[in-house]
Structures are given as C-alpha cells and as structure tokens.
Short mmCIF file of C-alpha atoms and ligand atoms in Angstrom, two decimals:
data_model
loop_
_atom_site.label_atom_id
_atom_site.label_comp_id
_atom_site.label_asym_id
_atom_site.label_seq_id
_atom_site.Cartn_x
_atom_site.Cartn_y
_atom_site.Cartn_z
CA UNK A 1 -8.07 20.43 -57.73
CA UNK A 2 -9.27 22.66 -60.53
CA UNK A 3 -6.68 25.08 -62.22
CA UNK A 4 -7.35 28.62 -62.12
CA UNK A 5 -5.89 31.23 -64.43
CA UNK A 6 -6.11 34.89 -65.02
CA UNK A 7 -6.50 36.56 -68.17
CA UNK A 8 -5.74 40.17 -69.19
CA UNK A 9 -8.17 41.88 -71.76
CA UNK A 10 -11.07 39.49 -71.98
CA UNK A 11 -14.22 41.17 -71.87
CA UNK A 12 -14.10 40.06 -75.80
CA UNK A 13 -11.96 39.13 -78.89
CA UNK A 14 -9.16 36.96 -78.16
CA UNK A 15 -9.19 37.34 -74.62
CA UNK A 16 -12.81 35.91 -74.22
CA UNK A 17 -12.37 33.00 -76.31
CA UNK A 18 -8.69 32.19 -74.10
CA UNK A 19 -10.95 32.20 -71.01
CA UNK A 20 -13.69 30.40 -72.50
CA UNK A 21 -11.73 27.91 -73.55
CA UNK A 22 -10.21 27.04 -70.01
CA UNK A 23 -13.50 27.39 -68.79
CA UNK A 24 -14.31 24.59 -70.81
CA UNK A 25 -11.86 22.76 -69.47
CA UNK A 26 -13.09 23.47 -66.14
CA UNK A 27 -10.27 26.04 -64.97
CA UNK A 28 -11.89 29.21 -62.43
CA UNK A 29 -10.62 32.07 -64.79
CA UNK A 30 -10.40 35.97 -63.80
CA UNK A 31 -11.12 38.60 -66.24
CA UNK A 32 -9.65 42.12 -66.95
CA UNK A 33 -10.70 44.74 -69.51
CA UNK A 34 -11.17 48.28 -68.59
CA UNK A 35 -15.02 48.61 -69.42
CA UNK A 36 -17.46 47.38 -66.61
CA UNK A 37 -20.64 46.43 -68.80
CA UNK A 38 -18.29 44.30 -71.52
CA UNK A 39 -16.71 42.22 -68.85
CA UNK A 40 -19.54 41.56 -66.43
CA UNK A 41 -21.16 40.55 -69.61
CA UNK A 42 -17.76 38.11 -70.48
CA UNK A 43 -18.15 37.28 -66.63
CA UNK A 44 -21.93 35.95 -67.06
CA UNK A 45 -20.76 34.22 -70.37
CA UNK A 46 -18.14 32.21 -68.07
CA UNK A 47 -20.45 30.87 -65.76
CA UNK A 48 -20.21 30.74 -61.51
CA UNK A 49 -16.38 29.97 -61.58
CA UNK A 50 -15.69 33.73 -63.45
CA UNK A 51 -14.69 36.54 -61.20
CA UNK A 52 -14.50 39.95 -62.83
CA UNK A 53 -11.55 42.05 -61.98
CA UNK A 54 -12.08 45.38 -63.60
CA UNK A 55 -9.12 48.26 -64.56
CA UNK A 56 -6.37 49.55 -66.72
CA UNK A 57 -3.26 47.22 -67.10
CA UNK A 58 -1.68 50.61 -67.38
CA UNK A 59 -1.98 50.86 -63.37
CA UNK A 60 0.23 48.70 -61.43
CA UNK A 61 -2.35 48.94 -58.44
CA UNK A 62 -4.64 47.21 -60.60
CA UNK A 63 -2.55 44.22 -61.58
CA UNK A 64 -1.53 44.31 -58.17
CA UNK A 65 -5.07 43.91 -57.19
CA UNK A 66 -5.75 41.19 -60.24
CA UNK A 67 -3.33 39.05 -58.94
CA UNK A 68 -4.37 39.13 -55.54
CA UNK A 69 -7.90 39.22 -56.17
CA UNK A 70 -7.57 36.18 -58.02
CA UNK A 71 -5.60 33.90 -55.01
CA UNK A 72 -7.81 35.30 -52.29
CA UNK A 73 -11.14 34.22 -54.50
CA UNK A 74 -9.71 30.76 -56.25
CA UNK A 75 -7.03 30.07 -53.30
CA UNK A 76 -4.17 29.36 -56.28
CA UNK A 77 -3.05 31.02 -59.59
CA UNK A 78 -1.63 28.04 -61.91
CA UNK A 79 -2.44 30.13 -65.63
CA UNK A 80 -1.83 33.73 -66.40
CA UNK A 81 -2.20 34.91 -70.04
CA UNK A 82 -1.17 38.77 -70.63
CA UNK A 83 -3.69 39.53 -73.64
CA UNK A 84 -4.64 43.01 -72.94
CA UNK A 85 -2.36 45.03 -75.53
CA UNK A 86 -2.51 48.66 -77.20
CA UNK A 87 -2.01 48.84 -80.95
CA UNK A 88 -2.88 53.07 -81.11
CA UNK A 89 -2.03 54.01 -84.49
CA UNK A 90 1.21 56.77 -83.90
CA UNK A 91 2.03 57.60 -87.39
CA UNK A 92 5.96 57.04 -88.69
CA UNK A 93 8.00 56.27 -85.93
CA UNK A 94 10.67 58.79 -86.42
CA UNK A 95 7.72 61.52 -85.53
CA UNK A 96 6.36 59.83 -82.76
CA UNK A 97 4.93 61.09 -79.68
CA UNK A 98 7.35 60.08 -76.97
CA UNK A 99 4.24 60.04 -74.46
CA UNK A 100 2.55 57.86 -77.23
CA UNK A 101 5.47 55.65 -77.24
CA UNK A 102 5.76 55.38 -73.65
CA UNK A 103 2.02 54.03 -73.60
CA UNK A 104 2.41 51.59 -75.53
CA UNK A 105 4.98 49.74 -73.71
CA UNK A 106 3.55 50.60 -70.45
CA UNK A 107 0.55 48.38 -71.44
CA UNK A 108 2.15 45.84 -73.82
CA UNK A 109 5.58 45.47 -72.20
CA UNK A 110 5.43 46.32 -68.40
CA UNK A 111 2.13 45.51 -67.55
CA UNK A 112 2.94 41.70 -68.65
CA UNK A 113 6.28 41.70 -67.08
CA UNK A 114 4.52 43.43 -63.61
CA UNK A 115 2.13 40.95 -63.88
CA UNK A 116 4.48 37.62 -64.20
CA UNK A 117 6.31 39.30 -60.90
CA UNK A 118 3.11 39.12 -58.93
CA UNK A 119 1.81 35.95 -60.41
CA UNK A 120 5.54 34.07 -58.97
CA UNK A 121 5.28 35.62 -55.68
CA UNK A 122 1.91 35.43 -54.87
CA UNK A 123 1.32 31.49 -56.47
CA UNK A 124 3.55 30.28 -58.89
CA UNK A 125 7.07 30.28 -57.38
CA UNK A 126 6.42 27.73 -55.02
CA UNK A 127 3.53 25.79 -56.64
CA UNK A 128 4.64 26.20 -59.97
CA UNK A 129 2.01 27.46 -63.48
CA UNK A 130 2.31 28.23 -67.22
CA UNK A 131 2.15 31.81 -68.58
CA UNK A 132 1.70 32.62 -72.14
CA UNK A 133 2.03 36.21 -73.41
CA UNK A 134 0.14 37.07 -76.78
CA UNK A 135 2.65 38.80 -79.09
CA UNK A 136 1.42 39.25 -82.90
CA UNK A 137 2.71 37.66 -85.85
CA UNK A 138 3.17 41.35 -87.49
CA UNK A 139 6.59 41.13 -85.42
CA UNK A 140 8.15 39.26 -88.03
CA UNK A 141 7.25 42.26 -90.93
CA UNK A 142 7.09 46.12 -90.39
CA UNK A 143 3.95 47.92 -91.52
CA UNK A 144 3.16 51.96 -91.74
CA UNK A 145 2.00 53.25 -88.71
CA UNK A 146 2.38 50.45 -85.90
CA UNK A 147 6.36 50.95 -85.38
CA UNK A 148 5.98 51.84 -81.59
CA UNK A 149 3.09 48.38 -81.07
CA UNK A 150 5.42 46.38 -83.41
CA UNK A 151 8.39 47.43 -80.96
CA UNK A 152 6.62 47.27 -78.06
CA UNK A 153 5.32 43.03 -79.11
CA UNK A 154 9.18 42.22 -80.01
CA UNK A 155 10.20 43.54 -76.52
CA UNK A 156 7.57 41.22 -74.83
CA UNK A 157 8.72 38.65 -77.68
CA UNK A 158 12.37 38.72 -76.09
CA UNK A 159 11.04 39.29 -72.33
CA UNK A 160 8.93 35.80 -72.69
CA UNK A 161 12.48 33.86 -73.83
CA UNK A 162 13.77 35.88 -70.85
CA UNK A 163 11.47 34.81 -68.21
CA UNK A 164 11.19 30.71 -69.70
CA UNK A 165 15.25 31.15 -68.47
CA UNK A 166 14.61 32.43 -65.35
CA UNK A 167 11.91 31.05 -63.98
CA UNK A 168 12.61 27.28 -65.07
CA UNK A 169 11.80 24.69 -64.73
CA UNK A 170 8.78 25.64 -62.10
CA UNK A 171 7.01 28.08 -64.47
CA UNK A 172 6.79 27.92 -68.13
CA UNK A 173 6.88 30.83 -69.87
CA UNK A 174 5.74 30.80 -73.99
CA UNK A 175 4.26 33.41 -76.42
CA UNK A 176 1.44 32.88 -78.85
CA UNK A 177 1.65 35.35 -82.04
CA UNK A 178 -1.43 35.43 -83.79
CA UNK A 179 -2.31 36.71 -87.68
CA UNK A 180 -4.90 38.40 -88.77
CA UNK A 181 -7.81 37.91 -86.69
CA UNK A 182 -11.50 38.77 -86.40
CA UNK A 183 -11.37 41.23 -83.27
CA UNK A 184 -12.33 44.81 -83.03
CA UNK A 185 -8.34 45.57 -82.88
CA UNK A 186 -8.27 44.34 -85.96
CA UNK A 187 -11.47 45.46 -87.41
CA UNK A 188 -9.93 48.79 -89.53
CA UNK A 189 -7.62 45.98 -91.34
CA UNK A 190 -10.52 42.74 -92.40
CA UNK A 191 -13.08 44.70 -92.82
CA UNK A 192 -12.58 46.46 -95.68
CA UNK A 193 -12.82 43.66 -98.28
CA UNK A 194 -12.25 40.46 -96.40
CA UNK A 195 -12.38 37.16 -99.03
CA UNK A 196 -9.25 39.58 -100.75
CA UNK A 197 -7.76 39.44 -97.63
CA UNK A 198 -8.92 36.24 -96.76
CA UNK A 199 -7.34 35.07 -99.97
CA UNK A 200 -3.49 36.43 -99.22
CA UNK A 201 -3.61 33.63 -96.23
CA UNK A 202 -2.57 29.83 -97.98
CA UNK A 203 -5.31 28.46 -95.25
CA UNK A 204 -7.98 30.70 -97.42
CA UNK A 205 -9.44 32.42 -94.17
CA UNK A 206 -8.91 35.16 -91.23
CA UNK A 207 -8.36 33.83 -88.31
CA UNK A 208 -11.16 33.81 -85.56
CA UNK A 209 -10.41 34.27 -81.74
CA UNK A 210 -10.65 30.64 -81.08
CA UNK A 211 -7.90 29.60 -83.38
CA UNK A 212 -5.95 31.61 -81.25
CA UNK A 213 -7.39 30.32 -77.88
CA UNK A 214 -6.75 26.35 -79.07
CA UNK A 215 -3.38 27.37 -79.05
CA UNK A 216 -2.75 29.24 -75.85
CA UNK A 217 -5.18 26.31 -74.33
CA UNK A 218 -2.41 23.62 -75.22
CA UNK A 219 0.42 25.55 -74.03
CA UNK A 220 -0.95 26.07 -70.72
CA UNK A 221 -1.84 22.54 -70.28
CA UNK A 222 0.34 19.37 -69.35
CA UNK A 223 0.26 18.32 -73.35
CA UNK A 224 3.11 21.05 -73.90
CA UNK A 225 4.77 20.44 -70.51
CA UNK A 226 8.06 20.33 -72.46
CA UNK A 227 7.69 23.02 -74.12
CA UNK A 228 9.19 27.00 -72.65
CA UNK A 229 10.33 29.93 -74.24
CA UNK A 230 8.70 29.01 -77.53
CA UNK A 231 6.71 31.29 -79.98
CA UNK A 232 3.91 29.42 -81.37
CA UNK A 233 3.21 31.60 -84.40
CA UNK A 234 -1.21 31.04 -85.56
CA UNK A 235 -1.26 32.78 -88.52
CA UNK A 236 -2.92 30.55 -91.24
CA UNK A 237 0.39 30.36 -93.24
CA UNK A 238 1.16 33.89 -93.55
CA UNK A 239 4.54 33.94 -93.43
CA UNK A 240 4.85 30.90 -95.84
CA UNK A 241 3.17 33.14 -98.44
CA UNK A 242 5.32 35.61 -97.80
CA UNK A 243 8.45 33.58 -97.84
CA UNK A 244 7.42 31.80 -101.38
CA UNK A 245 8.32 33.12 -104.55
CA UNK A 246 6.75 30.59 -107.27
CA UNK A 247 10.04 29.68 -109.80
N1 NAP B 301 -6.77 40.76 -83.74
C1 NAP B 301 -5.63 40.58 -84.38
O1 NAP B 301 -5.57 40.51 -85.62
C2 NAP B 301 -4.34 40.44 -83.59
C3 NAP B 301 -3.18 40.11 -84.29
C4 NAP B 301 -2.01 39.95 -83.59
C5 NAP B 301 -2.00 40.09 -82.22
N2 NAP B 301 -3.14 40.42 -81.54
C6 NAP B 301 -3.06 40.56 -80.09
O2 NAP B 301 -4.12 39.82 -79.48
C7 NAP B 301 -4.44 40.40 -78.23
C8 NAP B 301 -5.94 40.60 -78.10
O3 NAP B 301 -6.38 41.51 -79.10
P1 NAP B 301 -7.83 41.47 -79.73
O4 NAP B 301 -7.64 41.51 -81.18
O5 NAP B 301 -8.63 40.38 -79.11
O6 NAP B 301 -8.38 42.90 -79.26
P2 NAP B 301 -9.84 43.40 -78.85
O7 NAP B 301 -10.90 42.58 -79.48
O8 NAP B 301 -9.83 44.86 -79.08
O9 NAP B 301 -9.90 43.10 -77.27
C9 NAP B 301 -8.97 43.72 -76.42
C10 NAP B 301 -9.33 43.39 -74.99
O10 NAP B 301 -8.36 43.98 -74.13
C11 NAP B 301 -8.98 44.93 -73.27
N3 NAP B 301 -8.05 46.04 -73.08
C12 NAP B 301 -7.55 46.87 -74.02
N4 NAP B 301 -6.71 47.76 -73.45
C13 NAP B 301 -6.69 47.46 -72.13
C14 NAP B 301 -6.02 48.03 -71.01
N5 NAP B 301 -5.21 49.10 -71.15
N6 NAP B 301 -6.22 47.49 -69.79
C15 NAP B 301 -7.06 46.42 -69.63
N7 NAP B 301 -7.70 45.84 -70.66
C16 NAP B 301 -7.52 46.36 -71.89
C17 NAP B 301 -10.29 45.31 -73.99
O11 NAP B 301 -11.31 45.80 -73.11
P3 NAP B 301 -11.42 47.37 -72.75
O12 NAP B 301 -11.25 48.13 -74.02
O13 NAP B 301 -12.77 47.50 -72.12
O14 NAP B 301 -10.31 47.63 -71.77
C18 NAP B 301 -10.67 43.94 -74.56
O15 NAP B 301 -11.22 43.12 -73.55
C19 NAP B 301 -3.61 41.70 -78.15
O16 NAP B 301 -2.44 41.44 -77.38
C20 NAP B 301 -3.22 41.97 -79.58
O17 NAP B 301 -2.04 42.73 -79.68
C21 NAP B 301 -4.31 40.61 -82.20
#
C-alpha cells in the first residue's frame, strides 16, 4: 500500500523538494502554501498522486481541512512534515510588536502542534506514521533581528522532543534543522555575495533544498525506524566552524 504524507509550505523551496522526494519514492503527498498559482504549479510538478490543499497554516480551519482532505482523497495519512514557517524580520526583541510576536508562533509553533493533533486522530493513532518538523539550525546562535522566529523554532525544537514522548512508540516524532539554504526565505542572507558565504561553511557550499529533503526523506522512512525525538542538524558543518578555534 503506498504511503501518503502531507506537507506544509511546499509550493517551493524546501517544502517542494520534501514532497518531491517522497514522490519519488512513490508516496501520494498533499501540498499547502497560501498562493494558488505556486502550488498548483508544485501540484503539476508532483504528478497524478499530488492533491493541492490551498490556505494559511495560520487558520486552524485550514489544517483542519488539510488533514482531512488528505484521508478522504489518499484513504490514510502515514507522513506529515510541518515546513511552512514565518521568519518576518521584527527588529530587537525587547521592542517587538506583541501582535508580531504572536504571529510568529501562531504559524511556526501552533500550527505544527494543531496539525500533529489532527494527523493522530484522524490516521496515525491507530495506524501509526512519522512526523518531522523543520526547525533551523540558527537555533543554536542568536542573530539581530530574528529573536521572535529564533524563539518561536526552539519552542517547536522542545515541542518535537515533547510529542516523540507522548506519542511513542506508534508515531515518531523528529526535527530536521537546516543551515543556510538556497530558498527565497533565505534569499536577503546568500545573495549578497555567496562564494564569501559559501566559504564560512567547512563543506565549501550553501545548502540547496534537497540536502534538506534527503534528510527528512530518511527520517520518515523505515531506515530511521529507531530513531524519535532527534534533531538531525543539515548545515554543511556550520557549527563545527563555529565551535573551532585553530591553536
Ligand atoms: N532557507 C533557509 O536557509 C532555512 C534555514 C533554516 C530553516 N529553514 C526553514 O525551512 C522551512 C522552509 O523554508 P524555505 O526556506 O523553503 O522557505 P520558502 O522558499 O520561502 O518557502 C516557504 C513555503 O511555505 C509557504 N508558506 C509560508 N507561509 C505560509 C503560511 N502562513 N501558510 C501556509 N504556507 C506558508 C510558502 O508559500 P506561500 O508564501 O504561497 O504561502 C512556500 O511554499 C521553514 O520552516 C524555514 O523556517 C529555512
């Protein structure tokens, strides 16, 4: 019986290359992303097993929907990868918006964790699956301007260890936290003069969505059916630079 997984934010970047690669593996993948035109386009990219679920993860009648959109088309939900994320720049922290704030967890934080509660009671409590939430590497560091997205990742960081407890050993639940990578999100940061930036990485490059999706892939598949409540950090040795200080 093919798998079938849903994926949050994957009309392109990261997302697309997560459900392109279980495509490729012949899983029946749903797509979210907010704009119509970029997804149907991810959704013809996918091929006939790609259903296109489109709406804000910032609406809980939309993940509702995703979720049981997804069962009703594909009769199962084994996979769900919460991908969709917010990184607005906010400006110092200790000046920041409180709406702003609030945004940014809605979509990074409660959207993943509404989400996984759907997922288990539609599919996944009694059939079992393998979620993997997409933190960021930049967890591990703080950086001007992204305290409330850096906050936000480290809550869904802790909520992924959270879940692997309590929803053991049917579901796994593990967290993937990607570098520097070429997406739009990212854009502002590698674009400016990439082979300097490209050089701060001990692996020599940015990484591209698919580095990411390899990862994510494996967790979600038997290979890493051992593995829960794990952070699989894909950041082409970033924070080995940063930890090494030549003698
Ligand atoms: N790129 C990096 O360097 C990097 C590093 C660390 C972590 N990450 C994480 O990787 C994940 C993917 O990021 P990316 O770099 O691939 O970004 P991206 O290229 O900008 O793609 C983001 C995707 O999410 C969708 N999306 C954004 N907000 C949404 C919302 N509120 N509701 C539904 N869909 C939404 C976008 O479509 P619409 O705009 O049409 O909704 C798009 O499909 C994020 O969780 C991000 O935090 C990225």
């Amino acid at each position: 019986m093919p798998r079938v997984a849903l994926v949050t934010g994957a009309s392109r970047g990261i997302g697309l290359a997560v459900a392109k690669a279980l495509a490729a593996d012949g899983t029946a993948v749903c797509v979210t992303a907010r704009g119509a035109a970029e997804l149907d386009a991810a959704v013809g990219e996918l091929g006939p097993d790609a259903l296109a679920c489109q709406g804000d993860v910032a609406d809980p009648a939309h993940l509702d929907e995703a979720v049981a959109r997804t069962v009703e088309e594909f009769g199962r939900l084994d996979i769900l990868v919460n991908n969709a994320a917010t990184n607005a720049p906010l400006g110092p922290l200790i000046d920041a918006d409180p709406l702003a704030w609030r945004a940014a967890f809605t979509v990074n934080v409660e959207a993943p964790l509404r989400l996984t509660q759907a997922a288990w009671h539609a599919w996944m409590r009694d059939h079992g699956g393998a979620i993997v939430n997409i933190c960021t590497e930049g967890t591990h560091g703080v950086g001007p301007g992204v305290g409330a997205y850096g906050a936000s990742k480290t809550a869904l960081l802790r909520l992924t260890r959270q879940l692997a407890a309590e929803l053991a050993p049917s579901v796994r639940v593990n967290a993937v936290s990607p570098g520097l990578v070429r997406t739009e999100m990212a854009r502002f940061v590698w674009d400016r003069d990439e082979s300097a930036i490209a050089a701060t990485f001990p692996l020599a490059r940015i990484g591209e969505p698919e580095d990411v999706a390899s990862a994510v892939r494996w967790l979600v598949s038997d290979e890493s059916s051992w593995i829960t409540g794990t952070d699989l950090v894909v950041d082409g040795g970033r924070r080995v630079r940063a930890a090494y200080r030549p003698a």
